[in-house]
Amino acid sequence: MAYTDIEHRILDMWPKFEDGCYVQLGDKAVANSGENAGKEFIVRNIYFEGAHGKLRSSVSDGCYWNWKSADMRVKRSAPKALDAEGVEIKVGDTVYSIRTGAKCKVEGIEGDGVIKTDDEYGLKWRIINSHDVTHKQPVRDMDGVLIEVGDKVWGIGDINPATVVEVDGDAVHVQYFDGFIFEHKAAQLSHERPDSWERLEEDAEKGNCEYLGRSQSSCDGCYLNGKSACDEYVRIDLVRRAKALAEKEAAR
């Protein structure tokens, strides 16, 4: 459909972004006049004065854009990248991968939600989604495993696991089966049940198959290949665990 002369005149006057796209109501733009120049605003009004279009936000915002010979195109607001917690990421920030815990330095922002990083492994200009990183330094347990809300963990001497309900820096709040919430240091927690003298005593009373986590009592298919072999393995493992517990106690 061909435009009329009047429609062509309106399109010629209609404000355009720097990429040539026409500005629409609801778009985000950057004000270029008044005390709010440089501020991002949402276009609520498009009107014309003389031969040029103008943009205005709501009255309360007081933001507007005027056509100027040196500023004929509307600038879009700079893209913002938000981390996993919704915190804005800026060039120069240090962020951490929520998957691996790797530390990254933000070297650039490539559009909404994508950042370029130079990480601790020397991978320069690696492009990743901003929602996959956080400004919070990841917290790890005594074994170096990342601690996240919802994880099952054991404290030193715990028989039953607890559920992580909050991670606040090095302080980890866990909830036990009875509803009791306790604060641990991250280095005092493990995702694996820690060994103890009580557990060692319990395991020493188990049969070989139960100790090895096998559900059958037959030696067929057992990787230890025979009762005498598993007898020896269990004895050696019990002694190894006892020595490790004694050394840990001596080091305290």
PDB file of C-alpha atoms in Angstrom:
ATOM      1  CA  MET A   1       0.000   0.000   0.000  1.00  0.00           C
ATOM      2  CA  ALA A   2       1.393   3.377  -1.059  1.00  0.00           C
ATOM      3  CA  TYR A   3       1.663   6.152   1.519  1.00  0.00           C
ATOM      4  CA  THR A   4      -0.047   9.475   0.928  1.00  0.00           C
ATOM      5  CA  ASP A   5       1.939  12.704   0.859  1.00  0.00           C
ATOM      6  CA  ILE A   6       0.765  13.528   4.373  1.00  0.00           C
ATOM      7  CA  GLU A   7       1.787  10.091   5.647  1.00  0.00           C
ATOM      8  CA  HIS A   8       5.209  10.506   4.040  1.00  0.00           C
ATOM      9  CA  ARG A   9       5.614  13.878   5.774  1.00  0.00           C
ATOM     10  CA  ILE A  10       4.646  12.362   9.125  1.00  0.00           C
ATOM     11  CA  LEU A  11       7.133   9.500   8.685  1.00  0.00           C
ATOM     12  CA  ASP A  12       9.861  11.995   7.765  1.00  0.00           C
ATOM     13  CA  MET A  13       9.196  13.882  11.005  1.00  0.00           C
ATOM     14  CA  TRP A  14       8.736  10.779  13.152  1.00  0.00           C
ATOM     15  CA  PRO A  15      11.591  10.305  15.659  1.00  0.00           C
ATOM     16  CA  LYS A  16      13.948   7.462  14.800  1.00  0.00           C
ATOM     17  CA  PHE A  17      16.548   5.531  16.746  1.00  0.00           C
ATOM     18  CA  GLU A  18      20.181   5.539  15.622  1.00  0.00           C
ATOM     19  CA  ASP A  19      19.617   2.269  13.756  1.00  0.00           C
ATOM     20  CA  GLY A  20      16.808   3.859  11.723  1.00  0.00           C
ATOM     21  CA  CYS A  21      13.920   2.140  13.513  1.00  0.00           C
ATOM     22  CA  TYR A  22      10.921   4.294  14.308  1.00  0.00           C
ATOM     23  CA  VAL A  23      10.333   5.070  17.976  1.00  0.00           C
ATOM     24  CA  GLN A  24       7.136   3.543  19.360  1.00  0.00           C
ATOM     25  CA  LEU A  25       5.130   4.254  22.481  1.00  0.00           C
ATOM     26  CA  GLY A  26       6.534   2.171  25.329  1.00  0.00           C
ATOM     27  CA  ASP A  27      10.086   2.117  23.944  1.00  0.00           C
ATOM     28  CA  LYS A  28      12.984   3.068  26.192  1.00  0.00           C
ATOM     29  CA  ALA A  29      14.987   6.114  25.116  1.00  0.00           C
ATOM     30  CA  VAL A  30      17.595   8.493  26.519  1.00  0.00           C
ATOM     31  CA  ALA A  31      16.583  12.094  27.240  1.00  0.00           C
ATOM     32  CA  ASN A  32      18.705  14.766  25.532  1.00  0.00           C
ATOM     33  CA  SER A  33      17.299  17.966  27.047  1.00  0.00           C
ATOM     34  CA  GLY A  34      16.709  19.581  30.409  1.00  0.00           C
ATOM     35  CA  GLU A  35      17.955  18.540  33.823  1.00  0.00           C
ATOM     36  CA  ASN A  36      17.278  14.877  33.050  1.00  0.00           C
ATOM     37  CA  ALA A  37      19.463  14.759  29.934  1.00  0.00           C
ATOM     38  CA  GLY A  38      21.160  11.385  29.712  1.00  0.00           C
ATOM     39  CA  LYS A  39      18.513   9.653  31.777  1.00  0.00           C
ATOM     40  CA  GLU A  40      16.625   6.652  30.450  1.00  0.00           C
ATOM     41  CA  PHE A  41      12.865   7.026  30.155  1.00  0.00           C
ATOM     42  CA  ILE A  42       9.865   5.223  28.714  1.00  0.00           C
ATOM     43  CA  VAL A  43       8.223   7.002  25.788  1.00  0.00           C
ATOM     44  CA  ARG A  44       4.660   7.923  26.756  1.00  0.00           C
ATOM     45  CA  ASN A  45       3.983  10.713  24.238  1.00  0.00           C
ATOM     46  CA  ILE A  46       5.046  11.397  20.655  1.00  0.00           C
ATOM     47  CA  TYR A  47       4.131  14.823  19.363  1.00  0.00           C
ATOM     48  CA  PHE A  48       5.244  17.337  16.745  1.00  0.00           C
ATOM     49  CA  GLU A  49       6.365  20.944  16.834  1.00  0.00           C
ATOM     50  CA  GLY A  50       7.359  22.659  13.627  1.00  0.00           C
ATOM     51  CA  ALA A  51       8.816  20.093  11.256  1.00  0.00           C
ATOM     52  CA  HIS A  52      10.125  17.657  13.853  1.00  0.00           C
ATOM     53  CA  GLY A  53       8.832  15.098  16.289  1.00  0.00           C
ATOM     54  CA  LYS A  54       9.414  15.119  20.021  1.00  0.00           C
ATOM     55  CA  LEU A  55       9.253  12.503  22.748  1.00  0.00           C
ATOM     56  CA  ARG A  56       8.121  12.833  26.306  1.00  0.00           C
ATOM     57  CA  SER A  57       7.752  10.552  29.314  1.00  0.00           C
ATOM     58  CA  SER A  58       5.060  10.937  31.946  1.00  0.00           C
ATOM     59  CA  VAL A  59       4.756  14.371  33.508  1.00  0.00           C
ATOM     60  CA  SER A  60       6.169  13.145  36.822  1.00  0.00           C
ATOM     61  CA  ASP A  61       9.385  11.901  35.192  1.00  0.00           C
ATOM     62  CA  GLY A  62      10.097  15.162  33.410  1.00  0.00           C
ATOM     63  CA  CYS A  63      12.141  13.449  30.708  1.00  0.00           C
ATOM     64  CA  TYR A  64      11.962  14.388  27.055  1.00  0.00           C
ATOM     65  CA  TRP A  65      13.815  14.246  23.760  1.00  0.00           C
ATOM     66  CA  ASN A  66      13.960  17.135  21.279  1.00  0.00           C
ATOM     67  CA  TRP A  67      15.161  17.024  17.693  1.00  0.00           C
ATOM     68  CA  LYS A  68      18.426  18.919  17.268  1.00  0.00           C
ATOM     69  CA  SER A  69      20.546  19.405  14.182  1.00  0.00           C
ATOM     70  CA  ALA A  70      23.475  17.857  16.052  1.00  0.00           C
ATOM     71  CA  ASP A  71      21.308  15.169  17.620  1.00  0.00           C
ATOM     72  CA  MET A  72      18.787  14.024  15.028  1.00  0.00           C
ATOM     73  CA  ARG A  73      18.448  10.378  16.159  1.00  0.00           C
ATOM     74  CA  VAL A  74      17.146   9.001  19.446  1.00  0.00           C
ATOM     75  CA  LYS A  75      19.641   7.058  21.505  1.00  0.00           C
ATOM     76  CA  ARG A  76      18.649   3.771  23.051  1.00  0.00           C
ATOM     77  CA  SER A  77      19.572   3.099  26.652  1.00  0.00           C
ATOM     78  CA  ALA A  78      22.724   1.027  27.124  1.00  0.00           C
ATOM     79  CA  PRO A  79      21.989  -2.682  27.541  1.00  0.00           C
ATOM     80  CA  LYS A  80      21.949  -3.911  31.113  1.00  0.00           C
ATOM     81  CA  ALA A  81      23.104  -7.324  32.162  1.00  0.00           C
ATOM     82  CA  LEU A  82      21.768  -8.720  35.445  1.00  0.00           C
ATOM     83  CA  ASP A  83      23.346 -11.558  37.396  1.00  0.00           C
ATOM     84  CA  ALA A  84      21.517 -14.540  38.881  1.00  0.00           C
ATOM     85  CA  GLU A  85      20.318 -12.405  41.816  1.00  0.00           C
ATOM     86  CA  GLY A  86      19.183  -9.532  39.601  1.00  0.00           C
ATOM     87  CA  VAL A  87      22.179  -7.304  40.418  1.00  0.00           C
ATOM     88  CA  GLU A  88      23.390  -5.185  37.513  1.00  0.00           C
ATOM     89  CA  ILE A  89      26.731  -6.246  36.050  1.00  0.00           C
ATOM     90  CA  LYS A  90      29.164  -3.535  35.004  1.00  0.00           C
ATOM     91  CA  VAL A  91      32.469  -3.608  33.159  1.00  0.00           C
ATOM     92  CA  GLY A  92      35.264  -4.278  35.634  1.00  0.00           C
ATOM     93  CA  ASP A  93      33.086  -6.259  38.048  1.00  0.00           C
ATOM     94  CA  THR A  94      34.296  -9.559  39.455  1.00  0.00           C
ATOM     95  CA  VAL A  95      31.672 -12.280  39.137  1.00  0.00           C
ATOM     96  CA  TYR A  96      31.562 -16.021  39.759  1.00  0.00           C
ATOM     97  CA  SER A  97      30.091 -18.868  37.753  1.00  0.00           C
ATOM     98  CA  ILE A  98      27.147 -20.376  39.635  1.00  0.00           C
ATOM     99  CA  ARG A  99      27.939 -23.728  37.976  1.00  0.00           C
ATOM    100  CA  THR A 100      31.685 -24.064  38.533  1.00  0.00           C
ATOM    101  CA  GLY A 101      32.517 -21.244  40.944  1.00  0.00           C
ATOM    102  CA  ALA A 102      35.171 -19.897  38.537  1.00  0.00           C
ATOM    103  CA  LYS A 103      36.059 -16.245  39.111  1.00  0.00           C
ATOM    104  CA  CYS A 104      35.631 -13.943  36.115  1.00  0.00           C
ATOM    105  CA  LYS A 105      36.391 -10.315  35.399  1.00  0.00           C
ATOM    106  CA  VAL A 106      33.830  -8.589  33.181  1.00  0.00           C
ATOM    107  CA  GLU A 107      35.581  -7.053  30.172  1.00  0.00           C
ATOM    108  CA  GLY A 108      32.513  -6.004  28.205  1.00  0.00           C
ATOM    109  CA  ILE A 109      28.743  -6.283  27.840  1.00  0.00           C
ATOM    110  CA  GLU A 110      27.419  -7.580  24.537  1.00  0.00           C
ATOM    111  CA  GLY A 111      23.712  -6.842  24.563  1.00  0.00           C
ATOM    112  CA  ASP A 112      21.062  -7.498  27.166  1.00  0.00           C
ATOM    113  CA  GLY A 113      22.003 -10.435  29.356  1.00  0.00           C
ATOM    114  CA  VAL A 114      25.321 -11.403  27.729  1.00  0.00           C
ATOM    115  CA  ILE A 115      28.748 -10.466  29.062  1.00  0.00           C
ATOM    116  CA  LYS A 116      32.334 -10.977  27.965  1.00  0.00           C
ATOM    117  CA  THR A 117      34.736 -12.184  30.611  1.00  0.00           C
ATOM    118  CA  ASP A 118      38.362 -12.949  31.259  1.00  0.00           C
ATOM    119  CA  ASP A 119      38.302 -15.806  33.771  1.00  0.00           C
ATOM    120  CA  GLU A 120      40.856 -17.220  36.189  1.00  0.00           C
ATOM    121  CA  TYR A 121      41.660 -20.062  33.797  1.00  0.00           C
ATOM    122  CA  GLY A 122      42.941 -17.633  31.177  1.00  0.00           C
ATOM    123  CA  LEU A 123      39.974 -17.957  28.826  1.00  0.00           C
ATOM    124  CA  LYS A 124      39.860 -14.409  27.485  1.00  0.00           C
ATOM    125  CA  TRP A 125      36.729 -12.899  26.006  1.00  0.00           C
ATOM    126  CA  ARG A 126      34.538 -15.860  26.781  1.00  0.00           C
ATOM    127  CA  ILE A 127      30.897 -14.899  26.141  1.00  0.00           C
ATOM    128  CA  ILE A 128      28.439 -16.153  28.767  1.00  0.00           C
ATOM    129  CA  ASN A 129      24.876 -15.426  29.847  1.00  0.00           C
ATOM    130  CA  SER A 130      24.748 -12.979  32.733  1.00  0.00           C
ATOM    131  CA  HIS A 131      22.195 -15.132  34.575  1.00  0.00           C
ATOM    132  CA  ASP A 132      24.864 -17.837  34.903  1.00  0.00           C
ATOM    133  CA  VAL A 133      27.057 -15.684  37.166  1.00  0.00           C
ATOM    134  CA  THR A 134      26.755 -14.000  40.552  1.00  0.00           C
ATOM    135  CA  HIS A 135      28.594 -11.252  42.422  1.00  0.00           C
ATOM    136  CA  LYS A 136      28.598 -13.458  45.513  1.00  0.00           C
ATOM    137  CA  GLN A 137      31.722 -15.529  45.953  1.00  0.00           C
ATOM    138  CA  PRO A 138      30.680 -19.202  45.961  1.00  0.00           C
ATOM    139  CA  VAL A 139      30.921 -20.998  49.288  1.00  0.00           C
ATOM    140  CA  ARG A 140      32.530 -24.448  49.430  1.00  0.00           C
ATOM    141  CA  ASP A 141      32.455 -27.207  52.009  1.00  0.00           C
ATOM    142  CA  MET A 142      35.486 -28.874  53.623  1.00  0.00           C
ATOM    143  CA  ASP A 143      35.937 -31.000  50.504  1.00  0.00           C
ATOM    144  CA  GLY A 144      35.808 -28.074  48.099  1.00  0.00           C
ATOM    145  CA  VAL A 145      32.266 -28.808  46.899  1.00  0.00           C
ATOM    146  CA  LEU A 146      29.984 -25.834  46.200  1.00  0.00           C
ATOM    147  CA  ILE A 147      27.280 -25.303  48.819  1.00  0.00           C
ATOM    148  CA  GLU A 148      23.859 -24.275  47.531  1.00  0.00           C
ATOM    149  CA  VAL A 149      20.430 -23.844  49.092  1.00  0.00           C
ATOM    150  CA  GLY A 150      18.641 -27.196  49.169  1.00  0.00           C
ATOM    151  CA  ASP A 151      21.820 -29.283  49.507  1.00  0.00           C
ATOM    152  CA  LYS A 152      22.010 -32.116  52.017  1.00  0.00           C
ATOM    153  CA  VAL A 153      25.074 -31.702  54.218  1.00  0.00           C
ATOM    154  CA  TRP A 154      26.618 -33.056  57.395  1.00  0.00           C
ATOM    155  CA  GLY A 155      28.316 -31.098  60.127  1.00  0.00           C
ATOM    156  CA  ILE A 156      31.276 -32.496  62.038  1.00  0.00           C
ATOM    157  CA  GLY A 157      29.961 -35.316  64.214  1.00  0.00           C
ATOM    158  CA  ASP A 158      26.461 -35.242  62.692  1.00  0.00           C
ATOM    159  CA  ILE A 159      24.712 -38.574  62.273  1.00  0.00           C
ATOM    160  CA  ASN A 160      21.793 -37.192  60.279  1.00  0.00           C
ATOM    161  CA  PRO A 161      22.041 -34.777  57.349  1.00  0.00           C
ATOM    162  CA  ALA A 162      20.643 -31.251  57.365  1.00  0.00           C
ATOM    163  CA  THR A 163      19.229 -29.147  54.540  1.00  0.00           C
ATOM    164  CA  VAL A 164      20.899 -25.867  53.563  1.00  0.00           C
ATOM    165  CA  VAL A 165      18.321 -23.070  53.854  1.00  0.00           C
ATOM    166  CA  GLU A 166      20.574 -20.018  53.501  1.00  0.00           C
ATOM    167  CA  VAL A 167      24.124 -19.201  52.466  1.00  0.00           C
ATOM    168  CA  ASP A 168      25.393 -15.875  53.781  1.00  0.00           C
ATOM    169  CA  GLY A 169      29.063 -15.528  53.018  1.00  0.00           C
ATOM    170  CA  ASP A 170      30.947 -18.132  55.022  1.00  0.00           C
ATOM    171  CA  ALA A 171      27.937 -18.660  57.308  1.00  0.00           C
ATOM    172  CA  VAL A 172      25.665 -21.513  56.221  1.00  0.00           C
ATOM    173  CA  HIS A 173      22.281 -21.972  57.874  1.00  0.00           C
ATOM    174  CA  VAL A 174      20.983 -25.546  57.863  1.00  0.00           C
ATOM    175  CA  GLN A 175      17.749 -27.105  59.050  1.00  0.00           C
ATOM    176  CA  TYR A 176      17.693 -30.495  60.768  1.00  0.00           C
ATOM    177  CA  PHE A 177      14.908 -33.082  60.600  1.00  0.00           C
ATOM    178  CA  ASP A 178      13.309 -31.721  63.798  1.00  0.00           C
ATOM    179  CA  GLY A 179      13.038 -28.221  62.300  1.00  0.00           C
ATOM    180  CA  PHE A 180      15.963 -26.810  64.289  1.00  0.00           C
ATOM    181  CA  ILE A 181      18.035 -24.289  62.305  1.00  0.00           C
ATOM    182  CA  PHE A 182      21.720 -23.969  63.084  1.00  0.00           C
ATOM    183  CA  GLU A 183      24.543 -21.867  61.666  1.00  0.00           C
ATOM    184  CA  HIS A 184      27.739 -23.608  60.548  1.00  0.00           C
ATOM    185  CA  LYS A 185      30.941 -22.362  59.023  1.00  0.00           C
ATOM    186  CA  ALA A 186      31.213 -23.657  55.460  1.00  0.00           C
ATOM    187  CA  ALA A 187      34.511 -25.401  56.268  1.00  0.00           C
ATOM    188  CA  GLN A 188      32.698 -27.438  58.954  1.00  0.00           C
ATOM    189  CA  LEU A 189      30.280 -29.001  56.466  1.00  0.00           C
ATOM    190  CA  SER A 190      30.511 -31.842  53.988  1.00  0.00           C
ATOM    191  CA  HIS A 191      28.216 -33.257  51.322  1.00  0.00           C
ATOM    192  CA  GLU A 192      29.448 -36.679  52.405  1.00  0.00           C
ATOM    193  CA  ARG A 193      28.682 -38.090  55.826  1.00  0.00           C
ATOM    194  CA  PRO A 194      31.900 -37.569  57.832  1.00  0.00           C
ATOM    195  CA  ASP A 195      33.478 -40.520  59.539  1.00  0.00           C
ATOM    196  CA  SER A 196      33.359 -40.868  63.318  1.00  0.00           C
ATOM    197  CA  TRP A 197      34.238 -43.380  66.023  1.00  0.00           C
ATOM    198  CA  GLU A 198      30.534 -44.129  66.455  1.00  0.00           C
ATOM    199  CA  ARG A 199      30.106 -44.809  62.742  1.00  0.00           C
ATOM    200  CA  LEU A 200      33.267 -46.900  62.688  1.00  0.00           C
ATOM    201  CA  GLU A 201      31.920 -49.005  65.565  1.00  0.00           C
ATOM    202  CA  GLU A 202      28.588 -49.468  63.779  1.00  0.00           C
ATOM    203  CA  ASP A 203      30.310 -50.517  60.561  1.00  0.00           C
ATOM    204  CA  ALA A 204      32.612 -52.941  62.365  1.00  0.00           C
ATOM    205  CA  GLU A 205      29.554 -54.933  63.421  1.00  0.00           C
ATOM    206  CA  LYS A 206      28.279 -55.292  59.857  1.00  0.00           C
ATOM    207  CA  GLY A 207      28.835 -58.288  57.644  1.00  0.00           C
ATOM    208  CA  ASN A 208      31.212 -57.886  54.734  1.00  0.00           C
ATOM    209  CA  CYS A 209      28.497 -57.470  52.089  1.00  0.00           C
ATOM    210  CA  GLU A 210      26.622 -54.856  54.112  1.00  0.00           C
ATOM    211  CA  TYR A 211      29.867 -53.006  54.832  1.00  0.00           C
ATOM    212  CA  LEU A 212      30.695 -52.950  51.114  1.00  0.00           C
ATOM    213  CA  GLY A 213      27.185 -51.785  50.229  1.00  0.00           C
ATOM    214  CA  ARG A 214      26.221 -54.979  48.418  1.00  0.00           C
ATOM    215  CA  SER A 215      22.649 -56.216  48.651  1.00  0.00           C
ATOM    216  CA  GLN A 216      23.521 -59.915  48.266  1.00  0.00           C
ATOM    217  CA  SER A 217      25.576 -62.380  50.260  1.00  0.00           C
ATOM    218  CA  SER A 218      26.891 -64.372  47.302  1.00  0.00           C
ATOM    219  CA  CYS A 219      30.480 -63.903  46.177  1.00  0.00           C
ATOM    220  CA  ASP A 220      29.445 -64.391  42.536  1.00  0.00           C
ATOM    221  CA  GLY A 221      30.272 -61.298  40.537  1.00  0.00           C
ATOM    222  CA  CYS A 222      31.857 -59.507  43.489  1.00  0.00           C
ATOM    223  CA  TYR A 223      34.742 -57.287  42.449  1.00  0.00           C
ATOM    224  CA  LEU A 224      36.774 -58.595  45.406  1.00  0.00           C
ATOM    225  CA  ASN A 225      36.399 -62.157  44.105  1.00  0.00           C
ATOM    226  CA  GLY A 226      36.008 -64.335  47.201  1.00  0.00           C
ATOM    227  CA  LYS A 227      35.295 -64.192  50.955  1.00  0.00           C
ATOM    228  CA  SER A 228      38.910 -64.234  52.038  1.00  0.00           C
ATOM    229  CA  ALA A 229      39.623 -61.208  49.844  1.00  0.00           C
ATOM    230  CA  CYS A 230      36.703 -59.181  51.238  1.00  0.00           C
ATOM    231  CA  ASP A 231      37.575 -60.197  54.832  1.00  0.00           C
ATOM    232  CA  GLU A 232      41.013 -58.743  54.319  1.00  0.00           C
ATOM    233  CA  TYR A 233      39.674 -55.653  52.530  1.00  0.00           C
ATOM    234  CA  VAL A 234      37.197 -54.835  55.338  1.00  0.00           C
ATOM    235  CA  ARG A 235      39.854 -55.299  58.052  1.00  0.00           C
ATOM    236  CA  ILE A 236      42.331 -53.079  56.249  1.00  0.00           C
ATOM    237  CA  ASP A 237      39.679 -50.433  55.577  1.00  0.00           C
ATOM    238  CA  LEU A 238      38.546 -50.363  59.214  1.00  0.00           C
ATOM    239  CA  VAL A 239      42.153 -49.897  60.341  1.00  0.00           C
ATOM    240  CA  ARG A 240      42.664 -47.169  57.725  1.00  0.00           C
ATOM    241  CA  ARG A 241      39.599 -45.273  58.934  1.00  0.00           C
ATOM    242  CA  ALA A 242      40.625 -45.627  62.578  1.00  0.00           C
ATOM    243  CA  LYS A 243      44.089 -44.226  61.820  1.00  0.00           C
ATOM    244  CA  ALA A 244      42.563 -41.315  59.895  1.00  0.00           C
ATOM    245  CA  LEU A 245      40.222 -40.456  62.800  1.00  0.00           C
ATOM    246  CA  ALA A 246      43.080 -40.652  65.293  1.00  0.00           C
ATOM    247  CA  GLU A 247      45.272 -38.385  63.140  1.00  0.00           C
ATOM    248  CA  LYS A 248      42.432 -35.887  62.786  1.00  0.00           C
ATOM    249  CA  GLU A 249      41.936 -35.771  66.541  1.00  0.00           C
ATOM    250  CA  ALA A 250      45.678 -35.368  67.143  1.00  0.00           C
ATOM    251  CA  ALA A 251      45.777 -32.421  64.741  1.00  0.00           C
ATOM    252  CA  ARG A 252      43.084 -30.465  66.594  1.00  0.00           C
TER     253      ARG A 252
END
